[in-house]
XYZ file of C-alpha atoms in Angstrom:
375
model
C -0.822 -121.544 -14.195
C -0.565 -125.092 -15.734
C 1.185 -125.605 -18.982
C -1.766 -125.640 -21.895
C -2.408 -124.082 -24.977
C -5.133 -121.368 -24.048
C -4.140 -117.784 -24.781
C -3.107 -115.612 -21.708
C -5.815 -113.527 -20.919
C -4.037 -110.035 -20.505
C -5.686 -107.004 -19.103
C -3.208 -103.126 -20.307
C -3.438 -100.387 -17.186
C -2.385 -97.041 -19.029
C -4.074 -96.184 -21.990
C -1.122 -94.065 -23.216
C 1.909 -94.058 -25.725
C 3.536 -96.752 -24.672
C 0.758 -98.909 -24.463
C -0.295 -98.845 -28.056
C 3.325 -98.482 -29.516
C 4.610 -100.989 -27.818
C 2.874 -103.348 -25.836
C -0.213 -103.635 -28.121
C 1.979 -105.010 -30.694
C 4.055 -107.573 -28.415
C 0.759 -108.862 -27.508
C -0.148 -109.417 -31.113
C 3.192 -111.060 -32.053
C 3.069 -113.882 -29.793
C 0.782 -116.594 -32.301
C -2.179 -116.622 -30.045
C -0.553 -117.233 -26.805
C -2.329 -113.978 -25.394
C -5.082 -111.594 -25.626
C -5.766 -108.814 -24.442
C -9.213 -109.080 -22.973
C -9.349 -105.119 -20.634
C -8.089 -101.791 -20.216
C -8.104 -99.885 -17.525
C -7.198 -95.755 -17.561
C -8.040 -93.237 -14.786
C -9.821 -91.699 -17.784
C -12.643 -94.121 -18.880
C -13.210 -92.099 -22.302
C -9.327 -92.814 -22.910
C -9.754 -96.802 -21.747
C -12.780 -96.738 -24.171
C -11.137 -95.325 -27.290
C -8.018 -96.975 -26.383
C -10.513 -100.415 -26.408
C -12.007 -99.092 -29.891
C -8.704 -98.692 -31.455
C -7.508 -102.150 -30.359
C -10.716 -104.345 -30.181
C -10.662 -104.768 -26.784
C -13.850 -105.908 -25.233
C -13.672 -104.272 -22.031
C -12.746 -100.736 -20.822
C -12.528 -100.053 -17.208
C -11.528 -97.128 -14.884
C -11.338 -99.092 -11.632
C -8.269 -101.273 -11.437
C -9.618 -103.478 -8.626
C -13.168 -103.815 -10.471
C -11.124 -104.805 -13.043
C -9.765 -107.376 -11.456
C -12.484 -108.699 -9.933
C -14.657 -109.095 -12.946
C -12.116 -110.165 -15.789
C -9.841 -112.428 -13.875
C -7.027 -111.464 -15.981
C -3.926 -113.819 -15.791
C -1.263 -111.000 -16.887
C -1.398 -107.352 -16.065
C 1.072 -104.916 -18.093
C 1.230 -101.758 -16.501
C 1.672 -99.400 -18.465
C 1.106 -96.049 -15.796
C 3.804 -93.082 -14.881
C 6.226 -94.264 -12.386
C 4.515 -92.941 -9.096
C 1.672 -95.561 -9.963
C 3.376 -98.534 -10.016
C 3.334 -99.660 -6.730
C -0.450 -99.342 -6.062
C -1.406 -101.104 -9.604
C 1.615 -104.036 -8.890
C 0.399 -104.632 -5.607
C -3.169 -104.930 -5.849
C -2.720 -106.968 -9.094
C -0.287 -109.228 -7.106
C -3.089 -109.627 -3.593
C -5.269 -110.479 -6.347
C -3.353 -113.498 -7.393
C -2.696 -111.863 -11.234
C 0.850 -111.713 -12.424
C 2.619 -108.561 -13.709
C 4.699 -106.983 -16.302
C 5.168 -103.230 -15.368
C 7.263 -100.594 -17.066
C 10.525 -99.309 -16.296
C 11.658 -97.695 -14.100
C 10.161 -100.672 -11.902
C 9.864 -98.257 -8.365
C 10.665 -94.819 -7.266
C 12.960 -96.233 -4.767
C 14.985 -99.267 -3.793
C 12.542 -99.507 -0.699
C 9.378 -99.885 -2.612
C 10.824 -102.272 -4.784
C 11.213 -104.624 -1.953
C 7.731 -103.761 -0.667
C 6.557 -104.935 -3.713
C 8.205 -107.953 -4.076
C 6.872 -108.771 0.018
C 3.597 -109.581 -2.073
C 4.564 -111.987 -4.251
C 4.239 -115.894 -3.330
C 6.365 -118.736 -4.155
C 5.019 -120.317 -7.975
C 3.273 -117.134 -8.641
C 1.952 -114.594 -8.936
C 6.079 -112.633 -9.853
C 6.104 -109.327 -11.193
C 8.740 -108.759 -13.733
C 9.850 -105.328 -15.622
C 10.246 -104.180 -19.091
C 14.150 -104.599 -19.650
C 14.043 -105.456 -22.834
C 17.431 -105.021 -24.422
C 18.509 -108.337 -22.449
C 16.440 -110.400 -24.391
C 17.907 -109.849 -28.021
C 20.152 -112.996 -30.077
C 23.509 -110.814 -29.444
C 22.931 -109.838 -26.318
C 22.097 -113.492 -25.187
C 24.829 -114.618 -27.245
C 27.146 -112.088 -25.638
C 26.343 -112.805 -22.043
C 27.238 -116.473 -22.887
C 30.980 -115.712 -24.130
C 30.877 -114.010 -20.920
C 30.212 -116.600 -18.835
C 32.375 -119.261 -20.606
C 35.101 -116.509 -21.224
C 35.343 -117.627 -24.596
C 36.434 -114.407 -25.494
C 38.738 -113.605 -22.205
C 37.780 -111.903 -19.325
C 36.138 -108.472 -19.775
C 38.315 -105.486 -19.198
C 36.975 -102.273 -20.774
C 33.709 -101.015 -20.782
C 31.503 -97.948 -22.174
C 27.673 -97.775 -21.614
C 26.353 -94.411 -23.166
C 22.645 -93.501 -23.369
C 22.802 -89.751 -25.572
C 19.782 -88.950 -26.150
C 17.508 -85.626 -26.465
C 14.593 -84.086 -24.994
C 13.390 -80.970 -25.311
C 11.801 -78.693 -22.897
C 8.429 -79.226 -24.135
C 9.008 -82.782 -22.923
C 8.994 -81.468 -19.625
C 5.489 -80.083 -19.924
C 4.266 -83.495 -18.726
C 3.636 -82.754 -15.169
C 4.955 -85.859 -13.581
C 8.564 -85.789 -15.772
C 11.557 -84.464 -14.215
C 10.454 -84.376 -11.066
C 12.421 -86.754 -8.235
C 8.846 -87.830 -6.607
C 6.678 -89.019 -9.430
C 9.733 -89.653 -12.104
C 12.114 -90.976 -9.560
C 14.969 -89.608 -11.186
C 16.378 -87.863 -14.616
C 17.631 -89.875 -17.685
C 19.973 -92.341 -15.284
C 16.421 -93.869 -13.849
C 13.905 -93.106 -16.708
C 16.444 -93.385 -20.073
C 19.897 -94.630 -19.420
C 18.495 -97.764 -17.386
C 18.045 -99.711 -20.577
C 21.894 -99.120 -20.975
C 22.894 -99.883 -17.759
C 20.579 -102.972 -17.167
C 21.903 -104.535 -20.408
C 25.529 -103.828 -19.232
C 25.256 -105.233 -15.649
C 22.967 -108.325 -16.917
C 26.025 -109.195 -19.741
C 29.001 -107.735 -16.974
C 27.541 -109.755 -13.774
C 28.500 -107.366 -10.206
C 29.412 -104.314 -9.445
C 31.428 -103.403 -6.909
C 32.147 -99.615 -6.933
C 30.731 -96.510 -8.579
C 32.312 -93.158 -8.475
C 29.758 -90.646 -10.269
C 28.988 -86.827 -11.003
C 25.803 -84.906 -12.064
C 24.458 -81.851 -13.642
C 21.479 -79.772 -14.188
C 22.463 -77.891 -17.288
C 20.268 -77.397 -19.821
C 16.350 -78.185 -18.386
C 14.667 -76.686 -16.282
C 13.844 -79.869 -14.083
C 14.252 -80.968 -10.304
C 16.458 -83.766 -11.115
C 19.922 -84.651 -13.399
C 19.625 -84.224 -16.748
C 23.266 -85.442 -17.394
C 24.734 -88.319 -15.153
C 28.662 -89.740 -15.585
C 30.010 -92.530 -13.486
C 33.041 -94.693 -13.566
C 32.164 -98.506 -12.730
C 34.121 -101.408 -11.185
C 33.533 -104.849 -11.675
C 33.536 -108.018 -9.388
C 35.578 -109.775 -12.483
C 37.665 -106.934 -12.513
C 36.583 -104.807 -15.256
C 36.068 -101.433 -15.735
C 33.077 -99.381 -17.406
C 32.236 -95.824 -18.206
C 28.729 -94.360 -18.426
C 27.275 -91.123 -19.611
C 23.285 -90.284 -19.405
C 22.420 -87.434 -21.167
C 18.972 -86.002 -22.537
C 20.982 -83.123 -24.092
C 22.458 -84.890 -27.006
C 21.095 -83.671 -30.341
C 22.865 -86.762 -32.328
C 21.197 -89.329 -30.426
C 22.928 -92.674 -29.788
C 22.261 -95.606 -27.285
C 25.967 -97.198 -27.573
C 28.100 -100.195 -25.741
C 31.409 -101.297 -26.179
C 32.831 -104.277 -24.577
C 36.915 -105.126 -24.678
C 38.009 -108.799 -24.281
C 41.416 -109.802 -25.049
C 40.301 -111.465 -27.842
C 37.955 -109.266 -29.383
C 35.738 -105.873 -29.188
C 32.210 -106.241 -29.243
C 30.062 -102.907 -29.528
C 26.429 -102.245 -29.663
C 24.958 -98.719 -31.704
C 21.487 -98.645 -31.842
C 18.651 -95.819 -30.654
C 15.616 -97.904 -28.913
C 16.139 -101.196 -30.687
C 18.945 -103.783 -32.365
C 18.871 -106.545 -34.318
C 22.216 -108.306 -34.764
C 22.744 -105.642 -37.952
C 23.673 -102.840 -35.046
C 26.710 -105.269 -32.994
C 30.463 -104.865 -34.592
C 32.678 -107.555 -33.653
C 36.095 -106.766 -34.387
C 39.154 -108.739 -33.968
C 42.399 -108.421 -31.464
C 45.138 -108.129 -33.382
C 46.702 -111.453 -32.904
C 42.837 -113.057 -34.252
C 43.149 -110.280 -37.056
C 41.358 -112.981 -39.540
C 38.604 -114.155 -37.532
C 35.436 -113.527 -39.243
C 32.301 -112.556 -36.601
C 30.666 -115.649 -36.649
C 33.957 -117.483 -35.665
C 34.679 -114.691 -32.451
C 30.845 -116.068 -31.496
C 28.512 -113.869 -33.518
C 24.945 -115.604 -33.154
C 23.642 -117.061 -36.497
C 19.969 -116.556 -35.228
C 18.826 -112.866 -35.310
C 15.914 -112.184 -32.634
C 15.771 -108.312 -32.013
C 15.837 -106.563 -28.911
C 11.971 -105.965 -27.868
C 8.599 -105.966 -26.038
C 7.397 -108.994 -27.719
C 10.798 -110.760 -27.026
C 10.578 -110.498 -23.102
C 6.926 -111.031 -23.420
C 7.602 -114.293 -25.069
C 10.245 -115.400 -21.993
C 7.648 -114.080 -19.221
C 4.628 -115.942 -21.209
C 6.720 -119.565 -20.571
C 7.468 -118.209 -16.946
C 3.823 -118.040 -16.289
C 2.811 -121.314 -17.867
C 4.910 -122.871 -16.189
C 5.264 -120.895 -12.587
C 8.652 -119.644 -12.710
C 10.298 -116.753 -11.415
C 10.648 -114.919 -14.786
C 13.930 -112.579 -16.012
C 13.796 -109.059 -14.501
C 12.019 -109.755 -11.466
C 13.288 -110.484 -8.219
C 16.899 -109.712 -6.925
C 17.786 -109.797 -11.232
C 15.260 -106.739 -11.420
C 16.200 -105.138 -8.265
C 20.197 -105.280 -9.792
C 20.084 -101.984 -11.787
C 17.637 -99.893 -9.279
C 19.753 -100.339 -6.453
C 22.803 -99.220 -8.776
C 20.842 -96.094 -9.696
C 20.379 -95.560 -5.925
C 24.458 -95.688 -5.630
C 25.231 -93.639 -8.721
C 22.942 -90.673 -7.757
C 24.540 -91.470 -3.926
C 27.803 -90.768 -5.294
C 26.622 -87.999 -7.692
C 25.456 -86.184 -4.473
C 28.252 -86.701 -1.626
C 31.313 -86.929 -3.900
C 32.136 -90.337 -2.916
C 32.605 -93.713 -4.021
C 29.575 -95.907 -3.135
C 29.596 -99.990 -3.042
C 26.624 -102.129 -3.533
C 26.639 -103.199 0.556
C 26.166 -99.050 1.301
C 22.609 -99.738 -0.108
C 20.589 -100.493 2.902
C 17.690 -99.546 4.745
C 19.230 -96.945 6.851
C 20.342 -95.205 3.691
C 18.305 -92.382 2.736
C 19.252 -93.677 -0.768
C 17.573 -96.937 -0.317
C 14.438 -95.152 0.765
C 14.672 -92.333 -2.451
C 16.756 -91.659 -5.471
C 17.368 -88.009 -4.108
C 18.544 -89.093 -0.585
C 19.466 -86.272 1.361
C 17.609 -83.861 -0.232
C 14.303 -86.038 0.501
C 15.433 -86.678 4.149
C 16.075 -83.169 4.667
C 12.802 -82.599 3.605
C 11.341 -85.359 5.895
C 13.157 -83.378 8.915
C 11.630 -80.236 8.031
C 8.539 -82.049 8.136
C 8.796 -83.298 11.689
C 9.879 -80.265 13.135
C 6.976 -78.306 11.576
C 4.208 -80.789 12.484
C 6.173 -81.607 16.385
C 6.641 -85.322 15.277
């Protein structure tokens, strides 16, 4: 798309929660550099009140009618993880770039098939990470890279959070084929994308797992100990069973201690930046505090992917920068299962990881499979 003033003509696929609580109003914050001009939802009553509410003009229950007849120039997907891949792809073969919800894939595997349908200048798909995008965060990753504040050496990356059981009652949550995973792929990758987009590569991850509380297929409590390429090293907890919830990040330099508390959101009001000992007078601004204040959000990345589409570049959180934290899932719940340490060059197509986030258990399955049907 050419670099002009006319609104991008979005089209919403999933009339649900997260739709009108959060990318509604993205849409709306961006000055008139997009509309949304469809909806589509499996349910066309939904896609029609969903249209009402929001003054939509059209309501569709056929994605690829959709498509055909609006010519949108930006889908969001807003659908339960097992339908990402057919709305990304068709919306993709149709030429229409995408913005789809986390977690991006099920597996490692259909993340790349995905991105086979992409083209070179457009259409990308990119996915909603949007704690990268905040003032601190951006402000943080650049201390990083200058090492204005040292090289990093301590790490903490907790996502405590709580769902009850009723939360379960959704049919597709907390299973391993239609959610992908427990709170390390559906909660806790906020966390961990924020952490490895500020921290750069990984290079080992030791990791445990529990069911102990819901009664789901997958985790519902992850732990992991992380090494860094720059030498640094990070604990991480994922937990739905945490009654005093708390999304929190903690990063020691040898010049200072930067730390992030928040729940779904910050604004520069939720970062501490303390001091070493030796600096003990340095006010925040002087360790590289960011005077701007640009909250983590939906409209933030929205606003970043909106100038990647003008102008026909590969936006943040697509590509091998979206693929970073799914294939580090794929490791942790590796080394949650075997007891081992896992590297990032383990992750490869004749890993049953690569292929889904419950390995073993999934290629059993596939085995079983054969051997019942002769194959």
């Amino acid at each position: 798309m050419t670099e002009d003033r006319q609104p991008v003509r979005v089209a919403i696929v999933g009339a649900g929660n997260i739709a009108g609580g959060c990318h509604m109003p993205a849409v709306h914050a961006q000055n008139g550099e997009a509309t949304v001009i469809a909806v589509v939802d499996v349910d066309q009553e939904r896609a029609k009140a969903f249209a009402a509410q929001w003054d939509i003009p059209a309501a569709h229950d056929d994605l690829r009618q959709m498509l055909r007849e609006e010519r949108p120039d930006l889908v969001i997907v807003c659908t339960p993880p097992v339908a990402h891949r057919e709305a990304v792809t068709a919306c993709l073969d149709a030429g229409v770039w995408v913005w789809c919800e986390k977690p991006p894939t099920l597996s490692v595997a259909e993340y790349d098939v995905i991105g086979a349908h992409e083209r070179e200048g457009g259409p990308y798909v990119s996915y909603v990470l949007q704690h990268r995008f905040g003032s601190a965060a951006r402000a943080l990753r650049e201390h990083i890279r200058t090492g204005s504040l040292g090289a990093p050496l301590v790490g903490v990356c907790h996502t405590l959070w709580y769902r009850d059981d009723a939360y379960f009652d959704v049919p597709w949550r907390g299973k391993w084929e239609t959610e992908g995973g427990g709170p390390t792929m559906g909660h806790g990758i906020h966390q961990m994308d924020l952490m490895l987009a500020l921290m750069g590569e990984w290079t080992e991850v030791r990791a445990a797992m529990g069911r102990l509380a819901r009664k789901v297929e997958t985790e519902d409590v992850s732990m992991a100990m992380v090494r860094f390429a720059n030498g640094a090293m990070v604990s991480m907890v994922n937990s739905l069973l945490s009654p005093r919830e708390t999304s929190y990040l903690r990063f020691d330099f040898p010049e200072a201690t930067v730390e992030l508390s928040h729940l779904y959101g910050y604004d520069n009001s939720h970062w501490k930046w303390t001091p070493a000992p030796h600096r003990a007078e340095a006010t925040a601004g002087e360790l590289g505090a960011p005077l701007d204040d640009e909250a983590s959000s939906h409209a933030a990345q929205l606003r970043v992917l909106l100038r990647s589409l003008r102008t026909g570049q590969r936006p943040e959180a697509s590509g091998n920068d979206g693929r970073r934290v799914l294939a580090f899932i794929a490791a942790l719940y590796e080394s949650a299962m075997t007891g081992r340490p896992v590297t990032p060059d383990m992750i490869t197509q004749d890993n049953p990881f690569y292929h889904s986030m419950n390995g073993p258990l999934r290629a059993a399955q596939d085995n079983a499979d054969k051997e019942e049907t002769g194959v």
